mmCIF file of C-alpha atoms and ligand atoms in Angstrom:
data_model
loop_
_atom_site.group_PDB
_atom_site.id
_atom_site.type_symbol
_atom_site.label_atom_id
_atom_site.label_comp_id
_atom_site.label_asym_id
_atom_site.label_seq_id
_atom_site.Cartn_x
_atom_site.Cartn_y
_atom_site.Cartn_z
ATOM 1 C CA UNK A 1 25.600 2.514 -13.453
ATOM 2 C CA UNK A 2 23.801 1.202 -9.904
ATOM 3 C CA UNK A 3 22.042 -2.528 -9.214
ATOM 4 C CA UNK A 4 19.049 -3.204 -7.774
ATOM 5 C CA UNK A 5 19.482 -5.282 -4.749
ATOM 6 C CA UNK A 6 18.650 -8.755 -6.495
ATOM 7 C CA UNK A 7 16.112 -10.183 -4.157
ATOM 8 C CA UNK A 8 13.427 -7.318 -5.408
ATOM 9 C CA UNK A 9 13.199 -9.992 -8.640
ATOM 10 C CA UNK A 10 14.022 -13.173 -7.373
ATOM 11 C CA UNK A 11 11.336 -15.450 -8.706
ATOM 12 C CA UNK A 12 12.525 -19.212 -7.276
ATOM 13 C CA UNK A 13 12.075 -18.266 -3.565
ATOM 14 C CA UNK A 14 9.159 -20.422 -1.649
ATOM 15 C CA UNK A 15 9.776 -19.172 1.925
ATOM 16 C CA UNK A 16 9.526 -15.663 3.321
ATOM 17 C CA UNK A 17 9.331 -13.184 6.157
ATOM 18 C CA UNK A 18 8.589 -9.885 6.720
ATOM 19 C CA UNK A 19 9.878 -8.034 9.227
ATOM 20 C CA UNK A 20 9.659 -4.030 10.138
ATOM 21 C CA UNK A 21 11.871 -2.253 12.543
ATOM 22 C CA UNK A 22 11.250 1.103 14.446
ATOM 23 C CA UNK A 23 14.493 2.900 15.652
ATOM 24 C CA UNK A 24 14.537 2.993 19.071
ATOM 25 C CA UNK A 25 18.479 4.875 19.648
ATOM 26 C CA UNK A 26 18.877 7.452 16.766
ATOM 27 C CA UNK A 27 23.012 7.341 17.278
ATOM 28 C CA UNK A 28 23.454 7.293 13.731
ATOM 29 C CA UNK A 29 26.774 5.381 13.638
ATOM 30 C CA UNK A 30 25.219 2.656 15.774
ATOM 31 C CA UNK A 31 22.166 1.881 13.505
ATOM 32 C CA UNK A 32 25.065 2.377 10.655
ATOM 33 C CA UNK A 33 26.889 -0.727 12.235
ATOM 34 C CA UNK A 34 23.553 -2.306 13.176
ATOM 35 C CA UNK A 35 22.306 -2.641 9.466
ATOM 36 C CA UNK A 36 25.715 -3.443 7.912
ATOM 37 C CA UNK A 37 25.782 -6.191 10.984
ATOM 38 C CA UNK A 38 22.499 -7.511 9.655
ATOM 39 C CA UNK A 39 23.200 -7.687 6.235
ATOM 40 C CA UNK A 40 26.715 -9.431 7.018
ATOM 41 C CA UNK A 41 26.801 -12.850 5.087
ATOM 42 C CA UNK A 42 26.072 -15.285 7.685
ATOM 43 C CA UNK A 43 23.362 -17.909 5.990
ATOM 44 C CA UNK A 44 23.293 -18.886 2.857
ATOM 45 C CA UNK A 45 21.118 -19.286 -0.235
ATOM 46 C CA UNK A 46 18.874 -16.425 1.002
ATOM 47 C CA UNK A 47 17.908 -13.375 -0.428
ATOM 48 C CA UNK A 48 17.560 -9.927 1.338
ATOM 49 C CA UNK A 49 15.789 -6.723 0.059
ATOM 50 C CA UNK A 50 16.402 -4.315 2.711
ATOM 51 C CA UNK A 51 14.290 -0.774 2.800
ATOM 52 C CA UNK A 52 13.958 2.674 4.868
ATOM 53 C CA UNK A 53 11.248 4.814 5.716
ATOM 54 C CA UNK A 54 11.467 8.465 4.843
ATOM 55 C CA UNK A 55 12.841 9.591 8.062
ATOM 56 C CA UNK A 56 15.126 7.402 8.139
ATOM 57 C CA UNK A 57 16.648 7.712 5.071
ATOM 58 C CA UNK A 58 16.623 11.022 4.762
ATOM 59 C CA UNK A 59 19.219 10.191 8.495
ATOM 60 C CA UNK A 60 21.006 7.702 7.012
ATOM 61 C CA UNK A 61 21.798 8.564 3.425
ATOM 62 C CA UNK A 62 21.703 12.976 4.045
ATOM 63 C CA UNK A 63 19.630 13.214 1.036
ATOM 64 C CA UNK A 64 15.549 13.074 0.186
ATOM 65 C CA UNK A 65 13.247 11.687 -2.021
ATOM 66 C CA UNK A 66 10.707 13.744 -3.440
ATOM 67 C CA UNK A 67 8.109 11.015 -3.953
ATOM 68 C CA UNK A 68 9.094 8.595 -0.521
ATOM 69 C CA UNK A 69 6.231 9.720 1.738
ATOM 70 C CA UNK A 70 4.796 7.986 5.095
ATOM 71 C CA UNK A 71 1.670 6.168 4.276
ATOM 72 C CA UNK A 72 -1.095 7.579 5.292
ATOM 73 C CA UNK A 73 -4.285 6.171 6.458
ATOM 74 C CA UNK A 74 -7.030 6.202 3.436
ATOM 75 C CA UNK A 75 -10.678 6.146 4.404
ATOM 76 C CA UNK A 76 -12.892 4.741 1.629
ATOM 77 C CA UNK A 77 -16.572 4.574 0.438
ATOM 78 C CA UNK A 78 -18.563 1.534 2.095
ATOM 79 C CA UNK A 79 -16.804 2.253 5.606
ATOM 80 C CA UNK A 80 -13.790 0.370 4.494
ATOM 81 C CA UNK A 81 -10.293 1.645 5.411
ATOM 82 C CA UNK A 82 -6.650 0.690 5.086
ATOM 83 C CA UNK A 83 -5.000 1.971 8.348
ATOM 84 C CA UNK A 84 -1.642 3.397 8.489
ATOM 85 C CA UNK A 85 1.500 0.817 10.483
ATOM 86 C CA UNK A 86 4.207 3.376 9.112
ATOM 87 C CA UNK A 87 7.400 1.975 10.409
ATOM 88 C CA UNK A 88 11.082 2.671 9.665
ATOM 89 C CA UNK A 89 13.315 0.032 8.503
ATOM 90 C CA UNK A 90 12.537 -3.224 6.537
ATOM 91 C CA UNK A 91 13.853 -6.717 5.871
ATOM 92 C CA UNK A 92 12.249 -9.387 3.198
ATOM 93 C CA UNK A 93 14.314 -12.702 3.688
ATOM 94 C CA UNK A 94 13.427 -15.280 0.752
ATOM 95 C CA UNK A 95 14.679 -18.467 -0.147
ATOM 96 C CA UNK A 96 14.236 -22.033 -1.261
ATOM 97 C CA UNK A 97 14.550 -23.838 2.299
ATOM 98 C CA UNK A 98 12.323 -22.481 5.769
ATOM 99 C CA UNK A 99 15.233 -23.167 8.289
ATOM 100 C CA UNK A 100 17.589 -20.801 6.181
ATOM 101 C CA UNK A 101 14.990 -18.149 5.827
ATOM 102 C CA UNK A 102 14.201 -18.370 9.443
ATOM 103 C CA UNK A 103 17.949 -18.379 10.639
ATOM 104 C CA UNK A 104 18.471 -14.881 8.522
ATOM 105 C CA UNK A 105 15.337 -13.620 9.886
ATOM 106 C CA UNK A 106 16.677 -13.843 13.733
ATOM 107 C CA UNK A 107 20.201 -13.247 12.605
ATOM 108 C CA UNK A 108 18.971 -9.479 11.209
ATOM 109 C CA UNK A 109 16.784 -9.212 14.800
ATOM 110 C CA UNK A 110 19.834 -9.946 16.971
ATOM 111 C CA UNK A 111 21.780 -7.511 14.791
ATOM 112 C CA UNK A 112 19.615 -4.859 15.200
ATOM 113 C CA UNK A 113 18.139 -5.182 18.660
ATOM 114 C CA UNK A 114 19.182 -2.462 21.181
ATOM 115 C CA UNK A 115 19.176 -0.136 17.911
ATOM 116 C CA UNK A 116 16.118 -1.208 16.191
ATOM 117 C CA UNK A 117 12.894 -3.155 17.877
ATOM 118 C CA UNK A 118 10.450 -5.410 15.810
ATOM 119 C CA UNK A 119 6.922 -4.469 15.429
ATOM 120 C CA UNK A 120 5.797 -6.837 12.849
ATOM 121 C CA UNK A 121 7.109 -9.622 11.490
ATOM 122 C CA UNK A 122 5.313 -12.673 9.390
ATOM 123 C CA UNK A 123 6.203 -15.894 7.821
ATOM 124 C CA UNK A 124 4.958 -16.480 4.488
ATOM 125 C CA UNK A 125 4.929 -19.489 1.499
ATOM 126 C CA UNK A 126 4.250 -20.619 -1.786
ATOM 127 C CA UNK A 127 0.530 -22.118 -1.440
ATOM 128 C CA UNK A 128 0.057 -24.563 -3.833
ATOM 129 C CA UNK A 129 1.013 -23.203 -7.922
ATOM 130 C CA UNK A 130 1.390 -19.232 -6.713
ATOM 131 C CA UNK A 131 -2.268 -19.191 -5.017
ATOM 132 C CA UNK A 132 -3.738 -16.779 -2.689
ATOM 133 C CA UNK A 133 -5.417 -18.348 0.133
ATOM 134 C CA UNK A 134 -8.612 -18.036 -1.531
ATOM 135 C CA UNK A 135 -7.293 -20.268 -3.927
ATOM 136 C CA UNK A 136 -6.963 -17.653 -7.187
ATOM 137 C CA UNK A 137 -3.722 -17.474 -8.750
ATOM 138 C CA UNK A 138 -2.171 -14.649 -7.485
ATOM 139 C CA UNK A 139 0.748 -12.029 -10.035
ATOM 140 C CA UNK A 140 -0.876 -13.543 -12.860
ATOM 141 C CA UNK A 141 -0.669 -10.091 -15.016
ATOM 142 C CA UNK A 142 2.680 -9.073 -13.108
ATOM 143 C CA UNK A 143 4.935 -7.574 -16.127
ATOM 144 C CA UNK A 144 6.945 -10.038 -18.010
ATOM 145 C CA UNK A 145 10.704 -9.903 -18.385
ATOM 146 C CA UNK A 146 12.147 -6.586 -19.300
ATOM 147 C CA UNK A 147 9.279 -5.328 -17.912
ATOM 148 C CA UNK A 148 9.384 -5.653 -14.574
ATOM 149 C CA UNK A 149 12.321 -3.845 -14.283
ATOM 150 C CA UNK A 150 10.482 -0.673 -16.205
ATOM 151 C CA UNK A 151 7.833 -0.937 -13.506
ATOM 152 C CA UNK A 152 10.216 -1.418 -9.992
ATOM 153 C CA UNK A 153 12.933 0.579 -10.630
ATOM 154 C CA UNK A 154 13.555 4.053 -9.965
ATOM 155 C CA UNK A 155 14.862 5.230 -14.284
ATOM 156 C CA UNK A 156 18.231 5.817 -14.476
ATOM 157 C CA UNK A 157 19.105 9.738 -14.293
ATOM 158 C CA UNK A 158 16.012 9.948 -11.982
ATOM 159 C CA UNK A 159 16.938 10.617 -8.054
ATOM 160 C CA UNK A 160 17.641 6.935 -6.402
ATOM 161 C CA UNK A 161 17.927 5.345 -9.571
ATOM 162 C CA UNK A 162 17.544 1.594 -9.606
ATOM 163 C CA UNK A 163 16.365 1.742 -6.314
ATOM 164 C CA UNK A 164 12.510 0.737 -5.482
ATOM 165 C CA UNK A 165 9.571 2.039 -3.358
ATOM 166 C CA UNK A 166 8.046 -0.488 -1.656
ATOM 167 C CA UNK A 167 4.332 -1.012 -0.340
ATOM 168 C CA UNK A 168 3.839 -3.195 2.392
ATOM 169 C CA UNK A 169 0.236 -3.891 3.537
ATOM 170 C CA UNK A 170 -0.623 -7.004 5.814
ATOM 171 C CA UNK A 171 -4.396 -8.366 4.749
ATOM 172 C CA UNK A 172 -6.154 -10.617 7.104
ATOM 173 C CA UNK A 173 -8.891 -12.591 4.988
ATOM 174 C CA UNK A 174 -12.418 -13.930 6.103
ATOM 175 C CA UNK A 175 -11.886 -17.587 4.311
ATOM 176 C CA UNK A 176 -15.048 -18.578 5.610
ATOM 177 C CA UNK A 177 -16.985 -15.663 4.050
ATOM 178 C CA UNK A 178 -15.710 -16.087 0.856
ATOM 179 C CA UNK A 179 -15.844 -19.718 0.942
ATOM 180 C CA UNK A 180 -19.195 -19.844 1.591
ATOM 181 C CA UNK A 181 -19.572 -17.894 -1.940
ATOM 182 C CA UNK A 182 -19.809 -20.494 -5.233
ATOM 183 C CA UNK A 183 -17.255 -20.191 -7.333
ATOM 184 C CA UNK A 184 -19.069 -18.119 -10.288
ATOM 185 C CA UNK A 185 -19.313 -15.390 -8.031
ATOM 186 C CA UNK A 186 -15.955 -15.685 -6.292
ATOM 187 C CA UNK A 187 -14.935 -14.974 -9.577
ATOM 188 C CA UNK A 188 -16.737 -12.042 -10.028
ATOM 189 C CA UNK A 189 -14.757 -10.309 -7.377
ATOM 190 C CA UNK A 190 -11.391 -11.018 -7.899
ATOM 191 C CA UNK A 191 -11.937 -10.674 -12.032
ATOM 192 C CA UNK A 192 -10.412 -13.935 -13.221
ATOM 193 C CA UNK A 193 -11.288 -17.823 -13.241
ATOM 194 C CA UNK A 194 -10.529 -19.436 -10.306
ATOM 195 C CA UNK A 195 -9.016 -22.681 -12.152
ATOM 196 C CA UNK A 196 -6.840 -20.846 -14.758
ATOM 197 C CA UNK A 197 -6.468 -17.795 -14.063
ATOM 198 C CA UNK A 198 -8.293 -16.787 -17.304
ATOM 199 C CA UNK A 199 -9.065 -13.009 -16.977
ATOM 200 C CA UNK A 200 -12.734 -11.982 -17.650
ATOM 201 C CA UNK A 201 -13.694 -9.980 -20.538
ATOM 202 C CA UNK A 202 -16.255 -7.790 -21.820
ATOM 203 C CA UNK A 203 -20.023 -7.976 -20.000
ATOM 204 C CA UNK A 204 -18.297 -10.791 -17.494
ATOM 205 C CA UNK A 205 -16.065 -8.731 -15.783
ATOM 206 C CA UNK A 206 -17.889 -5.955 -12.832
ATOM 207 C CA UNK A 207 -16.487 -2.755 -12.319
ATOM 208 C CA UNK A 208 -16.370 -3.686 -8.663
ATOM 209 C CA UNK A 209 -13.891 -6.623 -8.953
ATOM 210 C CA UNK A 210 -10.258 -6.299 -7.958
ATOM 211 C CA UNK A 211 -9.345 -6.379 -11.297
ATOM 212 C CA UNK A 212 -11.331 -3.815 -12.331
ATOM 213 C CA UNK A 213 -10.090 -1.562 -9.434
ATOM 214 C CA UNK A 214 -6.418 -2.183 -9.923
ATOM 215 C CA UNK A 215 -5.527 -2.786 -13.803
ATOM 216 C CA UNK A 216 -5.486 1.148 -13.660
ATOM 217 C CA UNK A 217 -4.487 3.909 -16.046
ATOM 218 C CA UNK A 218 -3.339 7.214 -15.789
ATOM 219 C CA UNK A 219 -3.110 10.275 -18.749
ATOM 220 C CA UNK A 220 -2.931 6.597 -20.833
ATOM 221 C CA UNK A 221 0.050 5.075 -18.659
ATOM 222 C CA UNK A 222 -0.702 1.537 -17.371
ATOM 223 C CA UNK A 223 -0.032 2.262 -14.138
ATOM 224 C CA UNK A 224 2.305 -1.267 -13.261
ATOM 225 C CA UNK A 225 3.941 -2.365 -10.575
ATOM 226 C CA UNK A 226 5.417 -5.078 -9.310
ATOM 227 C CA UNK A 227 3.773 -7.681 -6.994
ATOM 228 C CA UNK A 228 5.566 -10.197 -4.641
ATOM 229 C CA UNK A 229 3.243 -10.586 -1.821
ATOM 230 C CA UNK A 230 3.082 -13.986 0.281
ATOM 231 C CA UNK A 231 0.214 -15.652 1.756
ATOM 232 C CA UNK A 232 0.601 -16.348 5.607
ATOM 233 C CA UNK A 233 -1.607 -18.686 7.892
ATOM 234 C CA UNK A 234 -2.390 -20.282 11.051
ATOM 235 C CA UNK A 235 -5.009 -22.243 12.993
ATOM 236 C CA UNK A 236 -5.317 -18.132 14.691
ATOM 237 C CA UNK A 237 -5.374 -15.791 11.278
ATOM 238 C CA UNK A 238 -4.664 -16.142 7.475
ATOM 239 C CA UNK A 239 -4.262 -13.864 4.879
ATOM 240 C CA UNK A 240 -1.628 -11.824 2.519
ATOM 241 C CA UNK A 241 1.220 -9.781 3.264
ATOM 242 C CA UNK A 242 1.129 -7.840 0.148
ATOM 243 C CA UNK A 243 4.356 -6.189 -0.906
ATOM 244 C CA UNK A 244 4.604 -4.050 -4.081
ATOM 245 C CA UNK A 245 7.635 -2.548 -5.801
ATOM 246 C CA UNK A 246 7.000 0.331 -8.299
ATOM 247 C CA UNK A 247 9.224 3.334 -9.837
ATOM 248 C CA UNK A 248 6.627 5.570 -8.321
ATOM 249 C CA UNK A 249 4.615 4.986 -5.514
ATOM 250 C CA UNK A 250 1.828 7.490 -6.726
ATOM 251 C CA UNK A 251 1.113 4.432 -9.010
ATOM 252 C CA UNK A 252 0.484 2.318 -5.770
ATOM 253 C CA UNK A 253 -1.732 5.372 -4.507
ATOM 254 C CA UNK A 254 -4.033 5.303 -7.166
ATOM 255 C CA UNK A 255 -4.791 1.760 -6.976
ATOM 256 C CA UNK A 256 -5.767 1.739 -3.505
ATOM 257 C CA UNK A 257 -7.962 4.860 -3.965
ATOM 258 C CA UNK A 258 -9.815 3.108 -6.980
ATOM 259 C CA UNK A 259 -9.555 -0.121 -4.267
ATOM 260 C CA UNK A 260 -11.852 2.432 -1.562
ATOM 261 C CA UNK A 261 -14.263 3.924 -4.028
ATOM 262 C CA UNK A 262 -12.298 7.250 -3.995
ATOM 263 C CA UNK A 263 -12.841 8.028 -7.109
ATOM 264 C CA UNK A 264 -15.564 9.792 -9.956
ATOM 265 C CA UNK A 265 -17.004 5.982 -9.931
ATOM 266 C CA UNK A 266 -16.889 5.687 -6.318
ATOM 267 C CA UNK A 267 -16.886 2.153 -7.026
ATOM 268 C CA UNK A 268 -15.187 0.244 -4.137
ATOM 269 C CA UNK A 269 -13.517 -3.612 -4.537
ATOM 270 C CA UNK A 270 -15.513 -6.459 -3.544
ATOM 271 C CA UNK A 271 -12.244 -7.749 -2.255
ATOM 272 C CA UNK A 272 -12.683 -5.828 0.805
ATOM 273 C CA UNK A 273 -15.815 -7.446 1.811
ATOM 274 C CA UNK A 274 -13.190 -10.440 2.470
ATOM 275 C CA UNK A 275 -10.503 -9.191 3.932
ATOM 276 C CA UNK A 276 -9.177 -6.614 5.734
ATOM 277 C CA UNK A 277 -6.056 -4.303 5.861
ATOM 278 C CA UNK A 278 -4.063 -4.458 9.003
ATOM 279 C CA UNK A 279 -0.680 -2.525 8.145
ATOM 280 C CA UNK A 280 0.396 -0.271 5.698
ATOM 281 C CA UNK A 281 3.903 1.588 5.030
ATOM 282 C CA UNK A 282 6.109 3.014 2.485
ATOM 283 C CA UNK A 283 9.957 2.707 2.081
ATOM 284 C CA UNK A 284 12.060 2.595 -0.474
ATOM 285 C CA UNK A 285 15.017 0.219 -1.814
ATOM 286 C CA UNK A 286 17.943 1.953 -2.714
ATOM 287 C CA UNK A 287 20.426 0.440 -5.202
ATOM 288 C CA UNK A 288 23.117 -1.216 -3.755
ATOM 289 C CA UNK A 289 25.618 1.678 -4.091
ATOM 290 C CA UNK A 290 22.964 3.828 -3.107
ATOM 291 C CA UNK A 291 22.999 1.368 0.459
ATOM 292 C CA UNK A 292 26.559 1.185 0.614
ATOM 293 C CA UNK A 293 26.845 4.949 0.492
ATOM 294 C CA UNK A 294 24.353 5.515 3.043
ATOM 295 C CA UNK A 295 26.007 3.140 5.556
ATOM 296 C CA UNK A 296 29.542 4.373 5.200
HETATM 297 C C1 HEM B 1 -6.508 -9.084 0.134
HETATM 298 C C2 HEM B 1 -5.532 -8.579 -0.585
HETATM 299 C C3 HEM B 1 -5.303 -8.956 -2.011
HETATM 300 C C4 HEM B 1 -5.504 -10.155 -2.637
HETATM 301 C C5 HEM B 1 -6.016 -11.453 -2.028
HETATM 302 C C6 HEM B 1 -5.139 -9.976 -4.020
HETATM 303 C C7 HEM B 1 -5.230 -10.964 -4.981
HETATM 304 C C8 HEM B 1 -5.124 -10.746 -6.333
HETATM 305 C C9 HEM B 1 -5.440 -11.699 -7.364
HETATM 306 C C10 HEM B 1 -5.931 -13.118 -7.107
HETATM 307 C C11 HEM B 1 -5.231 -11.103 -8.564
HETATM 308 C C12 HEM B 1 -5.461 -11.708 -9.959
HETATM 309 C C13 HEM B 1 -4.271 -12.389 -10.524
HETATM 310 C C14 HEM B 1 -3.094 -11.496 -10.804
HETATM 311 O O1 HEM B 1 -3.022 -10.804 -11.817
HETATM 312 O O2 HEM B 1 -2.228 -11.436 -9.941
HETATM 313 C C15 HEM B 1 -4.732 -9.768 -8.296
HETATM 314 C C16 HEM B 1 -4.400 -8.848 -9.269
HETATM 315 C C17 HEM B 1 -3.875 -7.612 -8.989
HETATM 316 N N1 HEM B 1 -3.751 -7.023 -7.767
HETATM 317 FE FE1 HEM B 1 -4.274 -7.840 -5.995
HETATM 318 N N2 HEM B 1 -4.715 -8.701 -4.209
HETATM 319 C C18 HEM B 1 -4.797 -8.024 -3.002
HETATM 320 C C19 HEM B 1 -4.467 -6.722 -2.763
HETATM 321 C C20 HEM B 1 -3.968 -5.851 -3.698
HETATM 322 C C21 HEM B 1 -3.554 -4.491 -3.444
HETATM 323 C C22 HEM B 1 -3.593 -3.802 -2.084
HETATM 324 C C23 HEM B 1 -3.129 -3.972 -4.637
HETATM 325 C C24 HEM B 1 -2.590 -2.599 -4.967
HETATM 326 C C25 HEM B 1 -1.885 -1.849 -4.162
HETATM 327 C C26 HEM B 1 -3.258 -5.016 -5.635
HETATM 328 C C27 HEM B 1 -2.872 -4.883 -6.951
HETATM 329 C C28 HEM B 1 -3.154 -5.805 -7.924
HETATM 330 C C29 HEM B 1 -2.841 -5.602 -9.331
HETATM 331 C C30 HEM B 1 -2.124 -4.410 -9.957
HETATM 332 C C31 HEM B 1 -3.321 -6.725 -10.008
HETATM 333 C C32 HEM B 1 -3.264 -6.981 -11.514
HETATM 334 C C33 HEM B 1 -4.388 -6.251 -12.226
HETATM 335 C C34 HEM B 1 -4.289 -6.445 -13.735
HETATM 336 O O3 HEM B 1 -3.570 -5.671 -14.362
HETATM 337 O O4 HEM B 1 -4.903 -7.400 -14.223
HETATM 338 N N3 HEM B 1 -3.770 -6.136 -5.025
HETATM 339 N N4 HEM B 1 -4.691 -9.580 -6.928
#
């Protein structure tokens, strides 16, 4: 029996960051030391779900995954596009107090630099009762207790069981655009009530609202994942850093395809028309013997 690392469902955390790593020296014993250096103990009451791209995994633990892939850059209908940022190592700090979360986040970068250098790295927060930035609630239909775990994990006697792969896609919104919008139609394109959260049903809810595009199924499987994303903002740029766990990234895949209009429909989500992808990668979460293995 393996554990998920227990940040992937830690639900009390109101601070965050981000942060993704390329290797820059491919010694393998000195990233070995560098990530067990980072994920040394230092600050407490934080979390820490650390993940790998494919290639370095594959360095790392000696073995492959047949489903952890690069992301790839996805061209939609409409002109809209979600680029590909693929990087190769990840940290997601979280915790209850800012200085703690931001005292882990430059412990982990002094750890790793020489070995790995920082290409992106954001600061997110609870806004308000779990909003988005547009003000809807945002992981509303997340899966419920047992559940989760049934969509994040990896099943046991499957390859990298209890591990995760992770999505990680940076979204800059146009607040001002959708502002501008009244709130009956804001509704329209995410799919829910702005004040409650109710979802819409029957005749109410378009086929172009995110909703629509994302509550997905596949050969009748609901295709469910699990959402932490945190919104980030500044006088300069706002938005979501979205972050999705799932037991099979092909379930992520399909979501952003139905997102672009890639599909018999070719029906793209309004959502788009408000903000804009900026980064996308893949990596995946091993279980924490899975990690401990891998950095022996
Ligand atoms: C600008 C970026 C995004 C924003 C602001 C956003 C916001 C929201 C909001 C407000 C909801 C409704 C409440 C809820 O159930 O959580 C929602 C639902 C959802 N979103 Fe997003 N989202 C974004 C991007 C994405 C992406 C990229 C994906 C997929 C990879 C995604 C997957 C989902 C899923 C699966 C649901 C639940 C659908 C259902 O079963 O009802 N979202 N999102």
């Amino acid at each position: 029996m393996s554990f998920f690392q227990e940040g992937i469902f830690v639900e009390e955390a109101n601070f965050f960051n981000v942060s993704e790593y390329q290797v820059l020296d491919s010694d393998v014993s000195k990233m070995k030391e560098a990530i067990k250096n980072a994920l040394a103990n230092s600050v407490e009451n934080v979390w820490v779900v650390v993940s790998f791209g494919k290639k370095l995994w594959a360095t790392l633990s000696g073995t492959t995954l047949e489903k952890l892939e690069d992301f790839k850059t996805l061209d939609g209908k409409n002109g809209f596009q979600m680029p590909a940022t693929q990087t190769d190592l990840f940290f997601r700090v979280l915790g209850t107090d800012q200085s703690t979360v931001l005292d882990k986040t430059i412990q982990i970068e002094e750890a790793l630099k020489g070995t790995f250098k920082v290409v992106l790295s954001e600061n997110g927060f609870t806004y308000k009762d779990h909003r988005d930035l547009t003000g809807f609630v945002d992981g509303s239909a997340n899966p419920k207790e047992e559940k989760k775990y049934v969509a994040a994990l990896i099943a046991e006697g499957e390859a990298g069981a209890n591990g995760s792969y992770v999505f990680h896609q940076k979204w800059v919104h146009n607040l001002e655009k959708f502002n501008e919008l009244p709130v009956s139609i804001q509704e329209k394109i995410i799919g829910r009530t702005k004040e409650d959260s109710i979802e819409l049903e029957g005749d109410d809810m378009p086929d172009n609202s995110h909703v629509s595009r994302t509550d997905a199924k596949h050969d009748g499987v609901a295709m469910k994942i699990w959402r932490r994303s945190f919104p980030y903002g500044s006088a300069l740029e706002r938005g979501l850093f979205f972050i999705a766990y799932t037991c099979d990234p092909f379930r992520v895949d399909i979501q952003l395809e139905r997102m672009l209009g890639n599909t018999e429909d070719q029906v793209s989500d309004r959502i788009m028309e408000f903000s804009t992808a900026v980064s996308g990668a893949y990596s995946f979460a091993p279980s924490v013997e899975d990690l401990n293995k891998a950095l022996l």
